[in-house]
CSV table of C-alpha atoms in Angstrom, one decimal:
chain,number,residue,atom,x,y,z
A,1,MET,CA,126.5,121.2,60.5
A,2,VAL,CA,127.1,117.4,61.0
A,3,VAL,CA,130.3,117.2,63.1
A,4,ILE,CA,130.0,114.3,65.6
A,5,SER,CA,132.1,114.2,68.7
A,6,THR,CA,134.4,111.2,69.2
A,7,LYS,CA,132.4,110.1,72.2
A,8,ARG,CA,129.1,110.2,70.4
A,9,TYR,CA,130.6,108.4,67.3
A,10,THR,CA,131.8,105.6,69.6
A,11,GLU,CA,128.3,105.2,70.9
A,12,ILE,CA,127.0,104.8,67.4
A,13,GLN,CA,129.7,102.3,66.6
A,14,ASN,CA,129.0,100.2,69.7
A,15,PHE,CA,125.3,100.1,68.9
A,16,ILE,CA,126.1,98.8,65.4
A,17,ARG,CA,128.7,96.3,66.7
A,18,ASN,CA,126.3,94.9,69.4
A,19,TYR,CA,123.3,94.7,67.1
A,20,ASN,CA,122.3,91.1,66.2
A,21,GLY,CA,120.2,91.2,63.0
A,22,LEU,CA,120.0,92.4,59.4
A,23,SER,CA,121.6,95.6,58.4
A,24,ILE,CA,118.3,96.8,57.0
A,25,ASP,CA,116.8,96.5,60.5
A,26,CYS,CA,119.8,98.0,62.2
A,27,ASN,CA,119.6,101.0,59.9
A,28,GLN,CA,116.0,101.6,61.1
A,29,GLU,CA,116.9,101.1,64.7
A,30,LEU,CA,119.8,103.6,64.4
A,31,GLY,CA,117.3,106.3,63.3
A,32,LEU,CA,115.2,105.7,66.4
A,33,LYS,CA,118.2,105.6,68.7
A,34,PHE,CA,120.0,108.7,67.2
A,35,PRO,CA,117.3,110.9,65.7
A,36,GLU,CA,119.5,114.0,65.7
A,37,TYR,CA,121.4,112.6,62.7
A,38,SER,CA,120.2,112.1,59.2
A,39,PRO,CA,119.5,108.7,57.6
A,40,ASP,CA,122.4,109.4,55.2
A,41,THR,CA,124.8,110.0,58.0
A,42,LEU,CA,123.8,107.0,60.0
A,43,GLY,CA,123.6,104.8,56.9
A,44,SER,CA,127.1,105.8,55.9
A,45,ILE,CA,128.5,105.0,59.4
A,46,LEU,CA,126.7,101.6,59.3
A,47,ALA,CA,128.2,100.8,55.9
A,48,LYS,CA,131.7,101.5,57.0
A,49,GLU,CA,131.3,99.3,60.1
A,50,VAL,CA,129.8,96.5,58.1
A,51,LEU,CA,132.6,96.7,55.5
A,52,GLN,CA,135.2,96.5,58.3
A,53,ARG,CA,133.5,93.5,59.7
A,54,VAL,CA,133.5,91.8,56.3
A,55,LYS,CA,137.2,92.5,55.9
A,56,THR,CA,137.9,90.9,59.3
A,57,ASN,CA,135.7,87.8,58.9
A,58,HIS,CA,135.7,87.0,55.2
A,59,SER,CA,138.7,84.7,55.2
A,60,LYS,CA,137.4,82.8,58.2
A,61,ILE,CA,134.0,82.2,56.6
A,62,THR,CA,135.5,81.2,53.3
A,63,ALA,CA,137.8,78.7,55.1
A,64,LYS,CA,134.7,76.8,56.5
A,65,ALA,CA,132.6,77.2,53.4
A,66,GLY,CA,132.4,73.5,52.9
A,67,LEU,CA,130.9,72.9,56.4
A,68,LEU,CA,128.4,75.8,55.8
A,69,VAL,CA,127.3,74.3,52.5
A,70,LYS,CA,126.6,71.0,54.3
A,71,ASP,CA,124.6,72.7,57.0
A,72,TYR,CA,122.6,74.5,54.4
A,73,GLN,CA,121.9,71.4,52.4
A,74,THR,CA,120.7,69.6,55.6
A,75,LEU,CA,118.4,72.4,56.5
A,76,ALA,CA,117.1,72.7,52.9
A,77,HIS,CA,116.3,69.0,52.9
A,78,GLN,CA,114.5,69.3,56.2
A,79,THR,CA,112.6,72.5,55.9
A,80,LYS,CA,112.5,73.7,52.3
A,81,ALA,CA,112.7,77.2,53.8
A,82,HIS,CA,113.3,80.3,51.7
A,83,ASP,CA,115.3,82.2,54.4
A,84,ILE,CA,118.0,79.7,55.3
A,85,LEU,CA,120.9,81.7,53.9
A,86,LEU,CA,119.5,84.9,55.4
A,87,LYS,CA,119.4,83.5,58.9
A,88,MET,CA,122.9,82.0,58.5
A,89,SER,CA,124.2,85.5,57.5
A,90,ILE,CA,122.7,87.0,60.7
A,91,LYS,CA,124.4,84.3,62.8
A,92,LEU,CA,127.7,84.9,61.0
A,93,ARG,CA,127.3,88.7,61.1
A,94,VAL,CA,128.0,89.3,57.5
A,95,PRO,CA,125.9,90.8,54.7
A,96,SER,CA,123.7,88.1,53.2
A,97,LEU,CA,125.0,88.5,49.6
A,98,VAL,CA,128.5,88.1,50.8
A,99,LEU,CA,127.5,84.7,52.2
A,100,CYS,CA,125.6,83.9,49.0
A,101,ARG,CA,128.7,84.7,46.9
A,102,ILE,CA,130.9,82.4,49.1
A,103,PHE,CA,128.2,79.7,48.8
A,104,LEU,CA,127.9,79.9,45.0
A,105,THR,CA,131.6,79.9,44.5
A,106,LYS,CA,131.9,76.8,46.6
A,107,MET,CA,128.9,74.9,45.1
A,108,TYR,CA,129.7,75.9,41.5
A,109,HIS,CA,133.5,75.7,41.7
A,110,THR,CA,133.9,75.6,37.9
A,111,ALA,CA,131.9,78.8,37.4
A,112,THR,CA,133.8,82.0,36.5
A,113,ARG,CA,133.5,85.2,38.6
A,114,ALA,CA,131.3,86.7,35.9
A,115,GLU,CA,129.0,83.7,36.1
A,116,ILE,CA,128.8,83.9,39.9
A,117,ALA,CA,128.0,87.7,39.6
A,118,GLU,CA,125.2,86.8,37.1
A,119,MET,CA,123.7,84.3,39.5
A,120,LEU,CA,123.6,87.0,42.2
A,121,ARG,CA,122.1,89.6,39.8
A,122,LEU,CA,119.6,87.1,38.4
A,123,PRO,CA,119.0,84.2,40.8
A,124,ASP,CA,116.6,82.6,38.4
A,125,VAL,CA,119.6,81.3,36.4
A,126,ILE,CA,120.7,79.1,39.3
A,127,GLY,CA,119.8,75.5,38.6
A,128,ASP,CA,118.8,74.6,42.1
A,129,SER,CA,115.4,76.2,42.6
A,130,LEU,CA,115.4,76.3,46.4
A,131,LEU,CA,118.9,77.8,46.4
A,132,ALA,CA,117.7,80.4,43.8
A,133,VAL,CA,114.8,81.3,46.1
A,134,ASN,CA,117.2,81.7,49.0
A,135,VAL,CA,119.5,83.9,47.0
A,136,SER,CA,116.6,86.0,45.8
A,137,TYR,CA,115.4,86.5,49.4
A,138,CYS,CA,118.8,87.7,50.4
A,139,LEU,CA,119.0,90.0,47.3
A,140,TYR,CA,115.9,91.9,48.2
A,141,ASN,CA,116.7,92.2,52.0
A,142,GLU,CA,120.2,93.5,51.6
A,143,ILE,CA,121.3,97.1,51.7
A,144,MET,CA,125.1,96.6,52.2
A,145,ASP,CA,126.1,94.6,49.1
A,146,GLY,CA,124.9,93.6,45.7
A,147,GLN,CA,123.8,95.2,42.4
A,148,ILE,CA,121.0,97.3,43.8
A,149,THR,CA,123.2,98.8,46.5
A,150,ASP,CA,126.1,99.4,44.1
A,151,ALA,CA,123.8,101.3,41.7
A,152,ILE,CA,122.4,103.4,44.5
A,153,ARG,CA,125.9,104.3,45.8
A,154,ARG,CA,127.0,105.3,42.3
A,155,CYS,CA,124.0,107.5,41.8
A,156,VAL,CA,124.5,109.2,45.2
A,157,GLY,CA,128.1,109.9,44.4
A,158,GLU,CA,127.3,111.4,41.1
A,159,GLU,CA,124.5,113.4,42.6
A,160,TYR,CA,126.9,115.1,45.0
A,161,GLU,CA,129.5,115.7,42.3
A,162,VAL,CA,126.8,117.5,40.2
A,163,ARG,CA,125.8,119.5,43.3
A,164,LEU,CA,129.4,120.5,43.9
A,165,LYS,CA,129.8,121.8,40.4
A,166,LYS,CA,126.5,123.7,40.5
A,167,LEU,CA,127.4,125.4,43.8
A,168,ALA,CA,130.9,126.3,42.5
A,169,ARG,CA,129.4,127.9,39.3
A,170,GLU,CA,126.9,129.8,41.4
A,171,ALA,CA,129.7,131.1,43.6
A,172,GLY,CA,131.5,132.4,40.5
A,173,MET,CA,134.4,129.9,40.5
A,174,VAL,CA,136.3,128.9,37.4
A,175,PHE,CA,137.5,125.3,37.5
A,176,TYR,CA,138.5,122.2,35.7
A,177,ASP,CA,136.8,118.9,36.5
A,178,GLU,CA,138.2,115.4,36.5
A,179,ARG,CA,137.6,114.9,32.8
A,180,ASP,CA,139.4,118.1,31.9
A,181,LEU,CA,142.4,117.1,34.0
A,182,ARG,CA,142.6,113.6,32.7
A,183,ARG,CA,142.6,114.9,29.1
A,184,THR,CA,145.7,116.8,30.0
A,185,GLY,CA,147.5,113.7,31.4
A,186,TYR,CA,146.8,113.8,35.2
A,187,ASP,CA,146.2,110.3,36.7
A,188,LYS,CA,145.0,111.3,40.2
A,189,THR,CA,142.6,114.2,40.0
A,190,PRO,CA,140.3,116.1,42.5
A,191,ASP,CA,136.7,116.6,41.6
A,192,LEU,CA,137.4,120.3,41.0
A,193,LYS,CA,140.7,122.0,40.3
A,194,LEU,CA,140.3,125.8,40.6
A,195,ALA,CA,141.7,127.7,37.6
A,196,ILE,CA,141.9,130.7,40.0
A,197,PRO,CA,142.4,129.9,43.7
A,198,PHE,CA,140.3,131.6,46.4
A,199,LEU,CA,140.6,132.2,50.1
A,200,PHE,CA,138.6,130.2,52.6
A,201,ARG,CA,138.7,131.6,56.1
A,202,GLY,CA,142.1,133.1,55.2
A,203,LEU,CA,143.5,129.9,53.6
A,204,VAL,CA,144.3,129.6,49.9
A,205,ILE,CA,142.2,126.9,48.2
A,206,ASN,CA,143.3,125.2,45.0
A,207,TRP,CA,141.0,122.2,44.7
A,208,ILE,CA,137.8,120.7,46.2
A,209,GLU,CA,137.1,117.0,46.6
A,210,SER,CA,133.6,115.6,47.2
A,211,LYS,CA,132.9,112.6,49.4
A,212,ALA,CA,129.2,111.4,49.6
A,213,SER,CA,129.9,109.6,52.8
A,214,PHE,CA,130.7,110.1,56.5
A,215,GLY,CA,134.3,110.9,57.4
A,216,ASP,CA,135.8,108.6,60.0
A,217,VAL,CA,139.4,108.4,61.1
A,218,ASP,CA,140.4,105.3,59.2
A,219,SER,CA,138.8,106.2,55.9
A,220,HIS,CA,140.1,109.8,56.1
A,221,ARG,CA,143.6,108.6,56.6
A,222,ARG,CA,143.2,106.2,53.7
A,223,TYR,CA,141.9,109.0,51.4
A,224,ILE,CA,144.9,111.2,52.4
A,225,LYS,CA,147.3,108.4,51.5
A,226,ASP,CA,145.6,107.3,48.3
A,227,GLN,CA,144.4,110.7,47.0
A,228,LEU,CA,144.5,113.9,49.0
A,229,ALA,CA,148.2,113.9,49.7
A,230,SER,CA,149.0,113.8,46.0
A,231,TYR,CA,146.5,116.7,45.3
A,232,GLY,CA,148.2,118.7,48.0
A,233,ASN,CA,151.7,118.0,46.7
A,234,ARG,CA,150.8,118.8,43.1
A,235,PHE,CA,148.3,121.7,43.5
A,236,GLY,CA,148.7,123.0,47.0
A,237,PRO,CA,146.0,123.2,49.8
A,238,GLY,CA,142.4,122.2,49.2
A,239,ILE,CA,139.1,121.2,50.7
A,240,VAL,CA,137.6,117.8,51.2
A,241,ILE,CA,133.8,117.9,51.7
A,242,TYR,CA,132.2,115.0,53.6
A,243,TRP,CA,128.6,115.7,52.8
A,244,PHE,CA,127.2,113.3,55.4
A,245,GLY,CA,129.4,114.7,58.2
A,246,TYR,CA,132.6,113.7,60.0
A,247,VAL,CA,134.0,112.8,63.4
A,248,ASP,CA,135.5,115.9,64.9
A,249,SER,CA,139.0,114.4,65.4
A,250,ILE,CA,139.8,114.3,61.6
A,251,ALA,CA,139.6,118.0,61.2
A,252,ASP,CA,142.9,118.5,63.1
A,253,CYS,CA,144.6,115.1,62.5
A,254,SER,CA,148.4,115.4,61.8
A,255,GLU,CA,148.0,113.7,58.4
A,256,ASN,CA,146.2,116.7,57.0
A,257,GLY,CA,149.4,118.7,57.1
A,258,ASN,CA,149.0,122.1,55.5
A,259,TYR,CA,147.1,121.0,52.5
A,260,VAL,CA,143.8,119.3,53.6
A,261,ILE,CA,140.9,121.2,55.0
A,262,VAL,CA,137.9,119.2,56.2
A,263,THR,CA,134.3,120.5,55.9
A,264,ASP,CA,130.8,119.0,55.8
A,265,SER,CA,129.3,121.5,53.2
A,266,PHE,CA,130.2,123.8,50.4
A,267,PRO,CA,131.9,127.0,51.8
A,268,GLU,CA,129.5,129.8,52.8
A,269,HIS,CA,129.8,132.9,50.6
A,270,GLY,CA,130.9,135.0,53.6
A,271,ASP,CA,133.8,132.6,54.2
A,272,MET,CA,135.2,133.0,50.7
A,273,GLU,CA,137.3,135.7,49.1
A,274,PHE,CA,138.2,135.9,45.4
A,275,LEU,CA,140.8,137.7,43.3
A,276,LYS,CA,139.3,140.9,41.9
A,277,PHE,CA,140.1,141.7,38.3
A,278,ASN,CA,139.9,145.4,37.4
A,279,PHE,CA,139.6,146.1,33.6
A,280,PRO,CA,140.2,149.6,32.3
A,281,GLN,CA,137.0,151.2,31.0
A,282,SER,CA,138.4,153.7,28.5
A,283,LEU,CA,141.3,154.7,26.3
A,284,GLU,CA,142.1,157.4,28.9
A,285,ASP,CA,142.4,154.6,31.5
A,286,ARG,CA,144.8,152.8,29.1
A,287,ARG,CA,146.9,156.0,28.7
A,288,VAL,CA,147.1,156.3,32.5
A,289,GLU,CA,148.1,152.7,32.9
A,290,GLY,CA,150.6,152.9,30.0
A,291,SER,CA,151.1,149.6,28.2
A,292,GLN,CA,149.3,147.6,31.0
A,293,THR,CA,145.7,147.0,30.1
A,294,VAL,CA,144.7,144.7,32.9
A,295,ASP,CA,145.4,145.3,36.6
A,296,VAL,CA,145.3,142.3,38.9
A,297,SER,CA,145.0,143.2,42.5
A,298,ASP,CA,147.9,142.2,44.7
A,299,SER,CA,145.5,141.1,47.4
A,300,PHE,CA,142.2,139.2,47.7
A,301,ASN,CA,139.2,141.3,47.8
A,302,LYS,CA,135.7,140.4,48.9
A,303,MET,CA,133.5,139.5,46.0
A,304,THR,CA,129.7,139.6,46.3
A,305,VAL,CA,128.2,136.5,44.5
């Protein structure tokens, strides 16, 4: 179980905020400093902190892009070094590819966004060979931004969605997934909508949402506003699973209302109760039941799965 106390989470945040270096190095140092937590948990916390830092500083860096380009050009002329942009990103405390994107947009001001993205994906297409080498060096030393990182995050998200469906089938659940719901006209859909609700620790569950990330207060509130509240209003109470853990305060935050239950794993079999369907076994049973051929229990009964 990965539920981190607010105090411990603050310690992790402060370590990240005070770290002066590349994210890839900070990620390794986090593992040494907080060995009780998995690399996935620490990496997710780091990613959220870096994203918040980018949101705070991006406009400021963009505003002085012209001066930064001049500084780069001076250093490039003097040193011909391959890590100028990487060192500048450390000083500015932003992911190196964020800085590269700002640089390329400024230096190639007539290029489209698609062309800039292509330069970041394949730096060899950049006309300036030294700049191309600098961008390449950033590309292969960056774990918080860029094509490689985006591909990894997509794969991880899909992996945990597949895991959720597998565990749900093994538990005997009948459900609709996002594709099923979108075909019927729903715009905002949970990962799983239960065709037949079940009880989780005495609470009725109608849907399950999978998050391959760590649940912090800000992101959880944003998810409630953008997604989870609509699921609750439309389908009733459900579960959101933060597979990499969560800070303890979000489990009881007021925004959850009566429709969002927070966990860090798929429900244990002993915590779930399912509706039990009793089908008559013979014509004699049907005569006893009269015209009723299927008896659905009025209460939830424990099901062994």
